[in-house]
Amino acid sequence: MTYRVAMNLLWCVPGVGGSEEYLVRQLLGLSEIDHDFTIEVFAPKGFSERQPTIANLYLVH
């Protein structure tokens, strides 16, 4: 069974620092392990441009 997971990063302002860096590291780590999740990231405008690796790994809204 595959689980659909939504990550709400709408509160995360791109370029601010600590919170964004932590969450990006978590998402990168998640991409390196076997799991049954379909991850969708809900982020503010500009997030995909600032984090292209995340945008390539996950569907970013």
Tab-separated table of C-alpha atoms in Angstrom:
chain	number	residue	atom	x	y	z
A	1	MET	CA	0.000	0.000	0.000
A	2	THR	CA	1.274	3.470	-0.880
A	3	TYR	CA	0.520	6.352	1.441
A	4	ARG	CA	0.043	9.887	0.197
A	5	VAL	CA	1.760	12.459	2.409
A	6	ALA	CA	1.474	16.240	2.140
A	7	MET	CA	4.239	18.416	3.582
A	8	ASN	CA	2.915	21.868	4.474
A	9	LEU	CA	5.783	24.307	4.007
A	10	LEU	CA	3.568	27.267	3.142
A	11	TRP	CA	4.760	29.036	6.283
A	12	CYS	CA	8.424	28.573	5.303
A	13	VAL	CA	9.868	31.727	3.742
A	14	PRO	CA	12.546	30.771	1.164
A	15	GLY	CA	15.988	32.100	1.981
A	16	VAL	CA	15.373	32.717	5.681
A	17	GLY	CA	17.694	29.965	6.833
A	18	GLY	CA	17.440	27.432	9.649
A	19	SER	CA	13.925	26.061	9.212
A	20	GLU	CA	14.193	25.795	5.453
A	21	GLU	CA	17.598	24.116	5.606
A	22	TYR	CA	16.392	21.590	8.179
A	23	LEU	CA	13.276	20.676	6.192
A	24	VAL	CA	15.222	20.356	2.944
A	25	ARG	CA	17.687	17.989	4.643
A	26	GLN	CA	14.779	15.886	5.916
A	27	LEU	CA	13.244	15.677	2.437
A	28	LEU	CA	16.611	14.786	0.891
A	29	GLY	CA	17.083	12.051	3.484
A	30	LEU	CA	13.611	10.702	2.793
A	31	SER	CA	14.495	10.394	-0.891
A	32	GLU	CA	17.432	8.120	-0.003
A	33	ILE	CA	15.456	5.403	1.772
A	34	ASP	CA	12.883	2.844	0.670
A	35	HIS	CA	9.382	3.887	1.662
A	36	ASP	CA	5.763	3.535	0.602
A	37	PHE	CA	4.996	7.251	0.510
A	38	THR	CA	4.030	9.582	-2.294
A	39	ILE	CA	5.250	12.952	-1.032
A	40	GLU	CA	3.727	16.243	-2.151
A	41	VAL	CA	5.184	19.517	-0.916
A	42	PHE	CA	3.025	22.601	-0.507
A	43	ALA	CA	5.375	25.577	-0.437
A	44	PRO	CA	5.325	29.330	-1.059
A	45	LYS	CA	6.065	30.854	-4.433
A	46	GLY	CA	9.785	30.761	-5.167
A	47	PHE	CA	10.514	27.608	-3.177
A	48	SER	CA	11.034	25.437	-6.272
A	49	GLU	CA	13.434	27.937	-7.785
A	50	ARG	CA	15.423	28.126	-4.562
A	51	GLN	CA	15.341	24.356	-3.998
A	52	PRO	CA	15.481	22.764	-7.489
A	53	THR	CA	16.652	19.401	-6.130
A	54	ILE	CA	13.515	19.120	-4.004
A	55	ALA	CA	11.399	20.227	-6.971
A	56	ASN	CA	12.950	17.412	-9.042
A	57	LEU	CA	12.351	14.787	-6.358
A	58	TYR	CA	8.832	15.711	-5.282
A	59	LEU	CA	5.711	17.336	-6.638
A	60	VAL	CA	5.792	20.905	-5.314
A	61	HIS	CA	2.573	22.926	-5.340
